[in-house]
Amino acid sequence: MTEHLELCAPFADPTPAERTAAWLRAATPARIFTGRAGSSYHTATLLALRGDHAAARDAVSTPLDLDAPGMAALADRFPWTVVATMADSRHRYLRRPDLGRRLTPQARQTIRAAHGPGPDVQLVIGDGLSSTAVHAQVPALLPLVHEGCAVRGWSVGRPIVVRQCRVGVLNEIGDLLDPAVVVLLIGERPGLATAESLSAYLAYRPRPGHTDADRNLLSNIHRAGIPVREAASRIVGLVEALMADGRSGVAVKEPAALES
Amino acid sequence: MVYRSTLRGERFTFATLPELLAKANEVKSGDQLAGLAARSERERVAAKLALADVRVAEIAATAVVEDAVTEAVSVPADPASFAEIASLTVGELRESVLEPGFRQRWSGGLHATITPEIAAACAKLMSNLDLVVAAAPLRRTTRCRNTMGGAGVFGSRIQPNHPTDSVRGIMLSALDGLAFGCGDAMIGVNPATESVPVIGEVLRGVHELIARLGIPTQSCVLAHVTTQLAALEAGAPVDLLFQSVAGTEAANASFGIDLGLLARGREAVLAHHAERAGEFAGDQVMYFETGQGSALSAEAHHGVDQLTLEARAQAVARLYDPFLVNSVVGFIGPEYLADSVQITRAGLEDHFVGKLMGVPTGVDVCYTNHADADQNTNDNLLVLLASAGCTFVMAIPAGDDVMLNYQTTSYHDVVSARRTLGLRTAPEFEFWLAEMGIRCDGRPGSGAHGLPTSLAELASALEDSGALRALLPGGVA
């Protein structure tokens, strides 16, 4: 990636071909037209791949840091409830997705004590496979989604932060609080190009036993994917579609883009 | 029926066929997660010993799951042909499959009568090299816009994904792959969205690329089957209809599909092709993806191990006369296949069970960043599968999927494997490459022909060629 960015930087006096090359690089984050050594990579390409894989491997093991600057400021605006799943370590989380879908008994108690039932929308933040993605996107995304919901007159529950979180946690939140729609913002597994990609999973009145077929997904929320402003507007549009249909899942298609 | 065996003087019993099949499996974290795996290495081998003595007819007569998938795929299609293997034990079936003469019997119709549970049982008794040497001669030829699966053909799917489905970004990645001589299996895009207008736009973009360059290959956009059919309804061109499938009715329900929906989708695409007379060389219009662990992931495995369920998923695909089937082996994550040893084994198993059942199986040789695997171990499996006659693999820029966030095989990797093992592309595609001046051995194209191979060449080619410029929506800066 760094290689790409450097070449996108303004040249002192770019030739038309150089300008076109820079424009081509900006068209996709994919590592296109990197050249060849025989049928193999140039050494620089090979080592760039190794470096990015090393960074992604490290991102998987980074814990969610609620004291990071952007996250701490967010907590001041939206006082949240912090809970954990039954996956009590990163190693267990990676090998036991079933545990990452279940809240601890303590977490269920905490949520019951701190939250009233039946908001229109409940926002949930989960570390998933990349806390780096949560640190990067949630501070900007959460207020926009919250505002979009408030403007439409929906009641929005205080956010819930779930550590060692899998998507299936949606079902438990639905069971505990009975919101109309739950929106889960969760870190995607890191790729080589970025460890900052976030997904939003939406479910209408989720309940134990619901699966991905009952959910709607907006993925690739990051700087080079779907930027947060567009993501927020599409999430709110999806919430609206789910409420209008009274259901979620593959039967509900995302409305045509509200804005770009 | 209780199954028994004795290993080194120690007695073992297995209460049911699903238990025996699960415990005879090589180590998989997913079977451990499901609580189905052997509890010791001795128990694993004891299960293999007991399984080796089970008759093929008994496996065919036992439903491992009571559901609609079992009814559709676990009954041998042709009783007369099945009689050839019914009285064999699984151990004898393994030896028969490894005989050089097996290919004739297999291509004579035996493949259609092999149920997924029989194929999986056989695989559980085989070594990794067995899985390579047995699969290699089992060639399944299929036709859509070209012909895949012929002798010596090692296909590749260009997978030019883009994080926001930018058609321009998708075209550039695809052009890079075509310049390497990749893409005979298909140009197949995983979209980031399920929006019908966006899927239609990508379908039209890839169709346009194929039409303008006259490429004998097929397009596919891997949205949910209902989304693709909605795009088709709205006028988009569909070459191959895609769907992920799993090995149980409940897991398929979690994907939002059932067998009837797939049959109706196939009919719709066949009718659509009939309106595009002259564009197609054959009637194989379906493309499916599978992968060990998907049923467990949907909490729909019914106590059956993931290799048996993978074989059932490919048998579901077989019902629809597919053009290609792809086991996305390392995609699902370490909770199902923990590391490169497990991914390698599963890749070889998935390919073998598919081929034994007559499925045109390819493999997405891949891994995620939270599994204990890396590009070196991925290279190893690529060479093993290319040696095993794998129908096709994925091909993407530098092996780095910038939308799905995992690593697979690259344009470079595909060409290196072809060079090393003397393999080629589909015949129609090879002819097209020659016409375009693109060489398949890693050397640059000749003379004024060919496609650009570096960004600088592409930039100047775009200045010179209106045809290339026309492929990029929105023009060139």
XYZ file of C-alpha atoms in Angstrom:
737
model
C 0.000 0.000 0.000
C 2.724 2.462 0.902
C 4.190 1.810 -2.493
C 0.885 2.855 -4.097
C 0.485 5.976 -2.012
C 3.959 7.225 -2.750
C 3.389 6.853 -6.450
C 0.078 8.696 -6.170
C 1.836 11.711 -4.659
C 2.227 14.710 -6.966
C 5.235 14.497 -9.234
C 7.449 17.534 -9.712
C 6.512 17.629 -13.374
C 4.565 14.540 -14.359
C 4.469 13.426 -17.947
C 1.037 12.536 -19.331
C 1.966 8.837 -19.041
C 2.959 9.296 -15.399
C -0.288 11.126 -14.730
C -2.234 8.288 -16.312
C -0.274 5.713 -14.289
C -1.061 7.568 -11.046
C -4.718 7.789 -12.033
C -4.760 4.073 -12.763
C -3.297 3.271 -9.350
C -6.004 5.340 -7.682
C -8.715 3.316 -9.442
C -8.234 0.257 -7.241
C -6.335 -0.751 -4.105
C -5.542 -4.068 -5.836
C -1.855 -4.615 -6.662
C -2.278 -4.441 -10.425
C 0.410 -4.403 -13.127
C 3.281 -4.923 -10.703
C 5.542 -6.392 -13.394
C 7.246 -9.775 -13.505
C 10.489 -11.582 -12.822
C 9.930 -14.514 -15.145
C 6.492 -15.543 -13.950
C 7.211 -14.484 -10.365
C 7.028 -11.186 -8.488
C 9.662 -8.515 -8.459
C 11.533 -8.678 -5.158
C 9.943 -5.417 -3.965
C 6.435 -6.816 -4.567
C 7.221 -10.054 -2.741
C 8.626 -8.258 0.294
C 5.762 -5.717 0.367
C 3.343 -8.661 0.544
C 5.306 -10.198 3.392
C 5.337 -6.888 5.280
C 1.582 -6.385 4.923
C 0.880 -9.945 6.024
C 3.043 -9.374 9.105
C 0.995 -6.240 9.981
C -2.319 -8.078 9.482
C -1.193 -10.986 11.687
C -0.310 -8.494 14.411
C -3.679 -6.667 14.056
C -5.593 -9.869 14.844
C -4.034 -9.992 18.308
C -4.426 -6.275 19.187
C -7.034 -5.806 21.986
C -9.915 -3.291 21.830
C -8.702 -0.090 23.506
C -11.579 2.050 24.801
C -9.057 4.577 26.124
C -7.662 5.268 22.654
C -8.221 8.993 21.932
C -11.138 8.660 19.468
C -12.871 5.986 21.529
C -12.552 7.839 24.848
C -14.102 10.984 23.334
C -16.944 8.881 21.954
C -17.611 7.338 25.360
C -18.093 10.849 26.761
C -20.842 11.595 24.218
C -22.485 8.173 24.222
C -21.990 6.556 27.618
C -21.911 2.889 26.724
C -22.201 -0.417 28.484
C -19.126 -2.632 28.145
C -19.617 -6.395 28.300
C -17.841 -9.562 27.181
C -18.676 -12.901 25.609
C -17.901 -16.373 26.900
C -14.672 -16.396 24.816
C -12.323 -15.404 27.611
C -9.101 -15.132 25.572
C -8.082 -14.300 22.003
C -6.930 -17.876 21.431
C -10.292 -19.278 22.542
C -12.107 -16.607 20.549
C -10.329 -17.695 17.346
C -10.995 -21.416 17.842
C -14.452 -21.246 19.463
C -16.841 -18.954 17.541
C -19.758 -20.448 19.513
C -18.369 -18.826 22.689
C -18.019 -15.470 20.915
C -21.747 -15.526 20.124
C -22.771 -15.936 23.786
C -22.716 -13.208 26.434
C -21.495 -14.101 29.906
C -24.219 -14.309 32.614
C -22.620 -11.173 34.102
C -22.956 -9.402 30.734
C -26.645 -10.291 30.485
C -27.236 -8.928 33.998
C -25.333 -5.727 33.256
C -27.322 -5.106 30.081
C -30.652 -5.791 31.780
C -29.774 -3.428 34.633
C -28.509 -0.589 32.441
C -30.938 -0.652 29.491
C -34.680 -0.166 29.122
C -36.473 -2.561 26.798
C -37.792 -1.955 23.311
C -35.867 0.927 21.671
C -36.463 1.348 17.926
C -32.741 0.956 17.272
C -29.986 -0.590 19.417
C -26.378 0.125 18.404
C -23.744 -2.478 19.306
C -19.962 -2.243 18.831
C -17.929 -5.455 18.636
C -14.170 -5.904 18.265
C -14.580 -8.883 15.934
C -11.321 -9.856 14.234
C -9.888 -6.339 14.119
C -10.017 -3.829 16.954
C -7.930 -1.662 14.644
C -11.022 -1.303 12.423
C -13.183 -0.270 15.386
C -10.586 2.295 16.512
C -10.418 3.705 12.980
C -14.093 3.865 11.918
C -16.418 3.863 14.920
C -15.511 7.311 16.342
C -16.747 8.955 13.118
C -19.436 6.441 12.143
C -21.360 6.004 15.388
C -22.389 9.680 15.818
C -23.563 9.854 12.186
C -25.706 6.726 12.501
C -27.065 7.943 15.832
C -27.941 11.325 14.333
C -29.579 9.725 11.270
C -31.780 7.639 13.555
C -32.634 10.575 15.835
C -33.612 12.764 12.851
C -36.156 10.121 11.840
C -37.647 10.198 15.323
C -36.520 6.715 16.314
C -35.584 5.964 19.908
C -31.983 4.754 20.125
C -30.645 2.670 23.009
C -27.294 3.564 24.606
C -24.551 1.723 22.725
C -23.312 -1.638 23.987
C -19.650 -2.557 23.515
C -18.957 -6.300 23.301
C -15.434 -7.692 23.697
C -14.461 -10.951 21.879
C -17.600 -10.456 19.814
C -19.052 -12.564 16.983
C -22.008 -11.550 14.819
C -24.344 -14.047 16.506
C -24.360 -11.803 19.625
C -27.144 -9.930 17.775
C -29.546 -12.712 18.757
C -28.794 -12.364 22.465
C -29.178 -8.574 22.382
C -32.518 -8.985 20.601
C -33.622 -11.514 23.186
C -32.613 -9.262 26.120
C -33.890 -5.853 24.947
C -36.357 -6.493 22.096
C -35.297 -3.550 19.904
C -36.953 -3.319 16.454
C -33.559 -3.206 14.733
C -30.098 -4.040 16.073
C -27.090 -2.537 14.247
C -23.783 -4.250 15.033
C -20.579 -2.429 14.013
C -17.823 -5.064 14.036
C -14.199 -5.305 12.879
C -13.685 -7.504 9.817
C -10.817 -9.920 9.572
C -7.795 -7.897 8.466
C -6.731 -8.052 4.854
C -3.337 -7.171 3.452
C -4.506 -3.827 2.094
C -6.080 -2.740 5.350
C -6.801 -3.887 8.878
C -9.267 -0.969 9.197
C -12.303 -2.460 7.456
C -15.544 -2.496 9.453
C -18.859 -4.255 8.796
C -22.370 -3.266 9.845
C -24.751 -6.175 10.445
C -28.442 -5.308 10.755
C -31.194 -7.556 12.078
C -34.909 -6.995 12.590
C -36.071 -8.276 15.994
C -33.226 -10.850 16.180
C -33.863 -13.919 18.304
C -31.919 -17.069 19.246
C -31.750 -19.373 16.234
C -31.569 -16.585 13.649
C -28.768 -16.917 11.090
C -27.012 -14.791 8.478
C -30.021 -15.354 6.202
C -31.996 -13.198 8.657
C -29.451 -10.365 8.568
C -28.388 -7.575 6.240
C -24.760 -6.602 5.804
C -22.840 -3.534 4.733
C -19.144 -4.457 4.570
C -15.899 -2.741 3.599
C -16.420 0.411 5.621
C -13.004 2.102 5.496
C -11.194 4.943 3.803
C -10.558 3.142 0.501
C -13.879 1.263 0.616
C -17.182 2.774 1.711
C -16.344 6.009 3.537
C -18.094 6.550 6.885
C -20.460 9.287 5.687
C -21.834 7.108 2.891
C -21.848 4.082 5.209
C -23.902 5.957 7.815
C -26.493 7.024 5.275
C -26.736 3.489 3.834
C -27.050 1.955 7.300
C -29.876 4.333 8.180
C -31.516 3.593 4.795
C -31.316 -0.121 5.556
C -32.789 0.387 9.032
C -35.672 2.211 7.370
C -36.145 -0.622 4.841
C -36.127 -3.239 7.619
C -38.719 -1.319 9.618
C -40.903 -0.816 6.540
C -40.735 -4.539 5.662
C -41.025 -5.742 9.251
C -38.221 -8.250 8.578
C -34.537 -8.492 7.654
C -32.383 -10.860 5.619
C -31.936 -11.882 2.005
C -35.553 -10.978 1.161
C -34.890 -7.300 1.902
C -32.667 -5.656 -0.709
C -30.774 -2.465 -0.009
C -32.625 0.551 -1.398
C -30.969 2.292 -4.376
C -28.064 4.443 -3.190
C -29.355 7.392 -1.193
C -26.264 9.440 -1.825
C -22.751 8.821 -2.969
C -25.209 -50.939 14.052
C -22.122 -50.847 16.259
C -18.687 -50.729 14.604
C -15.670 -52.290 16.300
C -11.947 -52.536 15.782
C -8.818 -53.481 17.686
C -5.637 -51.435 17.402
C -2.445 -52.864 18.961
C -4.556 -54.940 21.358
C -6.819 -52.036 22.379
C -10.561 -52.391 21.575
C -12.638 -49.502 20.224
C -16.377 -49.232 19.474
C -18.295 -46.658 17.452
C -22.050 -46.433 17.989
C -23.197 -45.052 14.629
C -21.978 -44.521 11.077
C -21.778 -40.700 11.507
C -19.640 -41.222 14.629
C -17.380 -43.644 12.757
C -17.035 -41.302 9.764
C -16.251 -38.328 12.011
C -13.645 -40.119 14.074
C -11.943 -41.573 10.986
C -11.344 -38.027 9.695
C -7.917 -36.423 9.712
C -7.551 -33.666 12.346
C -9.823 -30.651 11.716
C -10.460 -27.920 14.286
C -14.078 -27.769 13.041
C -14.736 -31.401 13.954
C -13.211 -30.693 17.362
C -15.399 -27.587 17.721
C -18.448 -29.700 16.912
C -17.380 -32.288 19.489
C -17.194 -35.007 16.822
C -13.459 -35.623 16.451
C -11.527 -38.647 17.650
C -10.337 -38.134 21.226
C -6.895 -39.611 20.564
C -4.705 -40.476 17.601
C -5.252 -44.172 18.441
C -9.001 -43.731 18.291
C -8.648 -41.974 14.917
C -6.721 -44.878 13.423
C -9.055 -47.414 15.077
C -11.959 -45.663 13.355
C -10.142 -45.891 10.017
C -9.602 -49.617 10.629
C -13.299 -50.164 11.358
C -14.369 -48.014 8.409
C -12.117 -49.979 6.042
C -14.296 -53.065 6.712
C -17.684 -51.405 6.180
C -19.456 -52.387 2.926
C -20.199 -49.648 0.411
C -23.818 -50.908 0.224
C -24.234 -50.317 3.933
C -23.083 -46.717 3.666
C -25.517 -46.154 0.802
C -28.319 -47.635 2.904
C -27.665 -45.399 5.933
C -28.947 -41.798 6.079
C -26.450 -39.701 8.060
C -29.005 -36.855 8.168
C -32.779 -37.102 7.630
C -33.453 -34.178 5.301
C -34.228 -33.113 1.743
C -30.532 -33.099 0.779
C -30.156 -36.768 1.752
C -33.225 -37.652 -0.322
C -31.757 -35.825 -3.321
C -28.094 -36.873 -3.214
C -27.543 -39.978 -1.076
C -29.367 -42.591 -3.148
C -27.189 -44.187 -5.859
C -28.503 -42.946 -9.213
C -28.194 -46.170 -11.212
C -28.657 -49.467 -9.304
C -27.077 -51.550 -12.088
C -23.927 -49.461 -12.122
C -23.874 -49.260 -8.318
C -23.854 -53.072 -8.139
C -20.242 -52.931 -9.404
C -19.061 -51.444 -6.105
C -21.860 -52.317 -3.643
C -20.219 -55.423 -2.208
C -16.770 -53.846 -1.806
C -15.576 -52.699 1.579
C -14.394 -49.100 1.838
C -10.836 -50.421 2.087
C -11.310 -52.357 -1.176
C -12.927 -49.322 -2.808
C -9.820 -47.256 -1.966
C -7.598 -49.847 -3.667
C -9.907 -50.005 -6.669
C -9.906 -46.211 -7.067
C -6.083 -46.224 -7.056
C -5.856 -48.795 -9.912
C -4.909 -47.289 -13.303
C -7.948 -49.001 -14.873
C -10.386 -47.208 -12.588
C -10.716 -44.222 -14.927
C -12.518 -46.277 -17.603
C -15.107 -47.570 -15.149
C -15.491 -44.099 -13.640
C -16.070 -42.401 -16.970
C -18.386 -45.237 -17.995
C -20.941 -43.938 -15.493
C -19.704 -45.130 -12.106
C -19.100 -41.533 -10.975
C -22.826 -40.771 -11.065
C -23.662 -43.590 -8.656
C -21.098 -42.654 -6.019
C -22.902 -40.959 -3.147
C -21.158 -38.249 -1.122
C -20.958 -40.425 1.981
C -19.149 -43.138 -0.025
C -16.727 -40.612 -1.522
C -16.007 -39.110 1.900
C -15.502 -42.540 3.496
C -12.997 -43.469 0.801
C -11.084 -40.182 1.230
C -10.739 -40.832 4.964
C -8.624 -43.925 4.223
C -6.344 -42.162 1.749
C -2.983 -40.472 2.210
C -2.364 -37.016 0.731
C -0.453 -38.554 -2.164
C -3.302 -41.068 -2.695
C -5.650 -38.109 -3.058
C -3.376 -36.625 -5.728
C -2.687 -39.744 -7.764
C -6.298 -40.966 -7.664
C -7.839 -37.635 -8.693
C -5.410 -36.830 -11.513
C -6.923 -39.082 -14.226
C -10.561 -38.261 -13.373
C -11.178 -35.459 -15.903
C -14.643 -33.959 -16.123
C -15.198 -31.886 -19.270
C -17.832 -29.124 -19.207
C -18.942 -26.423 -21.626
C -20.424 -22.967 -21.298
C -18.766 -20.370 -23.561
C -15.624 -22.532 -23.671
C -14.502 -26.025 -22.646
C -13.016 -26.682 -19.228
C -11.521 -29.840 -17.780
C -9.692 -31.324 -20.778
C -6.420 -33.246 -20.408
C -3.560 -30.986 -19.346
C -5.818 -27.960 -18.822
C -5.304 -26.027 -15.589
C -7.895 -23.256 -15.564
C -8.042 -20.020 -13.644
C -10.827 -17.719 -12.571
C -9.894 -14.055 -12.676
C -11.395 -12.684 -9.457
C -11.058 -8.921 -9.935
C -12.863 -7.821 -6.779
C -13.061 -4.185 -5.738
C -14.096 -2.885 -2.288
C -16.854 -0.673 -3.708
C -17.633 -2.608 -6.916
C -16.062 0.127 -9.080
C -16.432 -1.218 -12.615
C -13.304 0.678 -13.656
C -11.280 -0.910 -10.840
C -12.691 -4.336 -11.728
C -11.771 -3.878 -15.418
C -8.186 -2.903 -14.595
C -7.659 -5.957 -12.386
C -9.190 -8.181 -15.062
C -6.972 -6.701 -17.803
C -3.902 -7.431 -15.664
C -5.000 -11.067 -15.424
C -5.768 -11.399 -19.118
C -2.298 -10.052 -19.911
C -0.948 -13.018 -17.912
C -3.086 -15.483 -19.858
C -5.409 -16.089 -16.903
C -9.202 -16.148 -16.896
C -10.248 -19.168 -18.979
C -12.475 -20.548 -16.196
C -14.317 -17.253 -15.827
C -14.067 -13.628 -14.905
C -15.960 -13.886 -11.631
C -16.528 -10.921 -9.334
C -17.533 -11.143 -5.660
C -19.591 -7.992 -5.165
C -19.435 -5.940 -1.967
C -23.171 -5.252 -2.101
C -26.413 -7.108 -2.852
C -27.876 -4.089 -4.678
C -29.603 -5.232 -7.881
C -28.621 -2.143 -9.938
C -24.954 -2.502 -8.900
C -24.926 -6.234 -9.715
C -26.447 -5.396 -13.109
C -23.788 -2.770 -13.751
C -20.935 -5.167 -12.937
C -22.514 -7.933 -15.078
C -22.773 -5.523 -18.011
C -19.190 -4.294 -17.464
C -17.653 -7.779 -17.521
C -19.876 -8.798 -20.446
C -18.663 -5.743 -22.364
C -15.004 -6.612 -21.650
C -15.518 -10.159 -22.904
C -17.423 -8.995 -25.991
C -15.020 -6.209 -27.001
C -11.905 -8.372 -26.699
C -13.713 -11.460 -28.048
C -12.582 -13.592 -25.104
C -13.781 -17.197 -25.036
C -14.609 -17.156 -21.345
C -17.652 -16.563 -19.151
C -18.695 -13.877 -16.693
C -20.138 -14.329 -13.247
C -21.072 -11.982 -10.407
C -21.286 -13.872 -7.159
C -24.262 -12.192 -5.503
C -27.050 -14.236 -3.892
C -28.922 -16.268 -6.500
C -32.086 -14.190 -6.001
C -30.126 -10.969 -6.569
C -28.596 -12.310 -9.803
C -32.017 -13.423 -11.013
C -33.431 -9.982 -10.205
C -30.589 -8.425 -12.253
C -31.306 -10.876 -15.086
C -34.979 -9.933 -14.924
C -33.927 -6.281 -15.183
C -32.019 -7.026 -18.410
C -28.454 -7.831 -17.292
C -26.556 -10.578 -19.187
C -25.849 -13.678 -17.026
C -23.388 -16.315 -18.314
C -23.045 -18.385 -15.135
C -25.506 -18.423 -12.247
C -23.674 -18.627 -8.924
C -24.656 -19.847 -5.487
C -22.882 -21.028 -2.324
C -24.237 -24.422 -1.301
C -23.854 -26.573 1.807
C -24.413 -30.218 2.688
C -27.622 -30.027 4.711
C -31.085 -28.634 4.084
C -30.813 -26.451 7.208
C -27.428 -24.989 6.202
C -28.807 -24.195 2.750
C -31.784 -22.520 4.411
C -29.296 -20.328 6.297
C -27.956 -19.314 2.859
C -31.511 -18.378 1.885
C -31.873 -21.188 -0.673
C -33.488 -24.568 -1.238
C -33.146 -27.130 -4.018
C -36.243 -25.895 -5.870
C -34.934 -22.332 -6.000
C -31.683 -23.526 -7.623
C -33.618 -25.560 -10.203
C -35.805 -22.576 -11.087
C -32.738 -20.335 -11.329
C -31.057 -22.758 -13.729
C -34.171 -22.862 -15.917
C -34.266 -19.048 -16.022
C -30.624 -18.833 -17.139
C -31.037 -21.577 -19.760
C -34.011 -19.652 -21.180
C -31.907 -16.466 -21.175
C -29.072 -18.250 -23.031
C -31.540 -19.515 -25.610
C -32.204 -15.860 -26.441
C -28.471 -15.235 -26.955
C -28.081 -17.744 -29.787
C -24.533 -18.515 -30.906
C -22.811 -17.260 -27.757
C -22.619 -20.584 -25.920
C -20.810 -23.854 -26.580
C -22.759 -25.860 -23.992
C -25.560 -26.035 -21.472
C -23.561 -26.024 -18.255
C -24.654 -22.732 -16.719
C -24.203 -23.148 -12.967
C -21.279 -22.221 -10.741
C -21.240 -23.301 -7.098
C -18.961 -22.682 -4.152
C -18.550 -24.963 -1.152
C -16.139 -25.351 1.742
C -15.623 -27.499 4.811
C -17.165 -25.954 7.909
C -20.035 -24.034 6.315
C -22.763 -26.231 7.832
C -21.223 -26.053 11.294
C -20.867 -22.295 10.879
C -24.638 -22.173 10.300
C -25.173 -24.495 13.292
C -26.720 -26.994 10.878
C -24.286 -29.936 10.812
C -26.530 -32.508 12.592
C -23.564 -34.275 14.173
C -21.890 -35.039 10.824
C -18.199 -34.280 10.171
C -17.176 -31.513 7.815
C -15.601 -33.668 5.084
C -18.780 -35.746 4.745
C -20.839 -32.550 4.616
C -18.473 -31.040 2.025
C -18.979 -34.107 -0.189
C -22.744 -33.655 0.240
C -22.449 -29.969 -0.730
C -20.658 -30.944 -3.957
C -23.317 -33.605 -4.545
C -25.936 -30.841 -4.255
C -24.002 -28.954 -6.931
C -23.912 -32.119 -9.076
C -27.739 -32.102 -9.229
C -27.613 -29.021 -11.477
C -25.015 -30.183 -14.031
C -22.550 -27.441 -13.044
C -19.954 -25.826 -15.303
C -17.587 -25.482 -12.341
C -17.577 -26.016 -8.584
C -15.123 -24.326 -6.262
C -14.167 -25.406 -2.764
C -13.037 -22.211 -1.051
C -10.854 -24.228 1.237
C -9.071 -21.815 3.568
C -11.578 -18.978 3.549
C -13.740 -19.892 6.489
C -11.127 -19.501 9.189
C -9.118 -21.292 11.851
C -12.122 -22.493 13.849
C -12.775 -24.992 11.016
C -9.288 -25.487 9.535
C -6.749 -24.276 12.061
C -3.523 -24.209 10.086
C -1.765 -24.989 6.831
C -1.595 -28.727 7.568
C -5.391 -28.895 7.903
C -6.017 -26.555 4.949
C -3.703 -28.631 2.733
C -5.408 -31.879 3.688
C -8.898 -30.406 3.205
C -7.995 -28.958 -0.210
C -6.834 -32.359 -1.455
C -9.880 -34.107 0.055
C -12.418 -31.664 -1.381
C -10.899 -31.960 -4.853
C -10.782 -35.758 -4.711
C -14.332 -36.327 -3.429
C -15.659 -33.942 -6.077
C -13.819 -35.681 -8.906
C -14.807 -39.145 -7.672
C -18.454 -38.025 -7.912
C -17.880 -36.588 -11.410
C -17.975 -32.953 -10.325
C -15.794 -30.388 -12.200
C -14.112 -29.315 -8.984
C -11.608 -26.535 -8.572
C -10.162 -25.096 -5.390
C -9.687 -21.603 -4.064
C -6.261 -22.245 -2.535
C -6.394 -19.652 0.189
C -5.976 -18.575 3.799
C -7.041 -15.792 6.110
C -4.857 -13.661 8.296
C -6.165 -15.216 11.504
C -5.173 -18.772 10.474
C -1.720 -20.262 11.019
C -0.831 -20.309 7.337
C 1.070 -18.090 4.936
C 1.882 -17.638 1.256
C 4.573 -20.309 1.374
C 2.116 -22.961 2.566
C -0.356 -21.672 -0.032
C 2.268 -22.201 -2.759
C 2.667 -25.796 -1.576
C -1.039 -26.621 -1.920
C -1.205 -24.924 -5.327
C 1.509 -27.230 -6.689
C -0.118 -30.300 -5.114
C -3.517 -29.477 -6.626
C -2.090 -28.580 -10.031
C -0.432 -32.027 -9.961
C -3.769 -33.604 -8.978
C -5.510 -32.279 -12.096
C -7.489 -29.608 -10.249
C -9.930 -28.081 -12.746
C -9.170 -24.465 -11.878
C -7.900 -22.135 -9.193
C -8.380 -18.432 -8.492
C -6.190 -15.751 -10.012
C -6.069 -12.257 -8.538
C -3.555 -9.407 -8.451
C -0.688 -10.464 -6.162
C -3.000 -12.991 -4.470
C -4.418 -10.197 -2.299
C -8.225 -9.910 -2.365
C -8.902 -6.280 -1.466
C -12.645 -6.856 -0.989
C -12.892 -10.203 0.826
C -9.704 -9.623 2.829
C -7.956 -12.933 2.375
C -5.106 -14.277 0.274
C -5.410 -16.719 -2.594
C -3.377 -17.580 -5.688
C -2.163 -14.797 -7.980
C -1.822 -14.334 -11.733
C 1.897 -14.904 -11.197
C 1.262 -18.094 -9.180
C -1.017 -19.612 -11.829
C 1.538 -19.023 -14.591
C 4.378 -20.374 -12.425
C 2.399 -23.566 -11.734
C 1.574 -23.953 -15.439
C 5.226 -23.435 -16.402
C 6.552 -25.866 -13.814
C 4.131 -28.671 -14.648
C 3.650 -28.074 -18.379
C -0.077 -27.289 -18.094
C -2.217 -25.134 -20.398
C -5.402 -23.109 -20.606
C -8.749 -24.146 -22.143
C -8.304 -24.801 -25.903
C -10.542 -21.948 -27.135
C -8.817 -19.580 -24.711
C -5.370 -20.735 -25.789
C -6.294 -19.936 -29.376
C -7.456 -16.473 -28.331
C -4.215 -15.862 -26.385
C -2.219 -16.762 -29.486
C -4.292 -14.354 -31.585
C -3.708 -11.614 -29.014
C 0.022 -12.356 -28.866
C -0.136 -13.267 -25.174
C 2.199 -16.076 -24.128
C 1.245 -18.496 -21.377
C 4.734 -19.347 -20.173
C 5.451 -16.125 -18.344
C 7.310 -14.467 -21.199
C 5.964 -11.145 -22.418
C 3.809 -11.045 -25.548
C 5.358 -10.540 -28.938
C 5.575 -7.424 -31.085
C 2.817 -4.885 -31.203
C 0.286 -7.409 -29.974
C -0.370 -8.630 -26.473
C -1.659 -6.674 -23.539
C 0.434 -4.367 -21.372
C 2.275 -6.050 -18.491
C 3.304 -3.026 -16.434
C 1.559 0.138 -15.363
C 3.773 2.224 -17.650
C 2.928 0.006 -20.633
C -0.749 0.154 -19.743
C -0.648 3.945 -19.501
C 0.873 4.328 -22.932
C -1.351 1.611 -24.403
C -4.365 3.551 -23.182
C -3.093 6.653 -24.986
C -2.696 4.684 -28.224
C -5.726 2.406 -28.176
C -9.297 3.600 -28.299
C -10.426 -0.012 -27.848
C -8.656 -0.267 -24.489
C -9.896 3.160 -23.388
C -13.455 2.153 -24.184
C -13.204 -0.623 -21.592
C -12.809 1.838 -18.752
C -16.063 3.538 -17.779
C -15.734 7.265 -17.229
C -12.794 7.570 -19.625
C -9.134 8.079 -18.819
C -7.755 11.085 -16.951
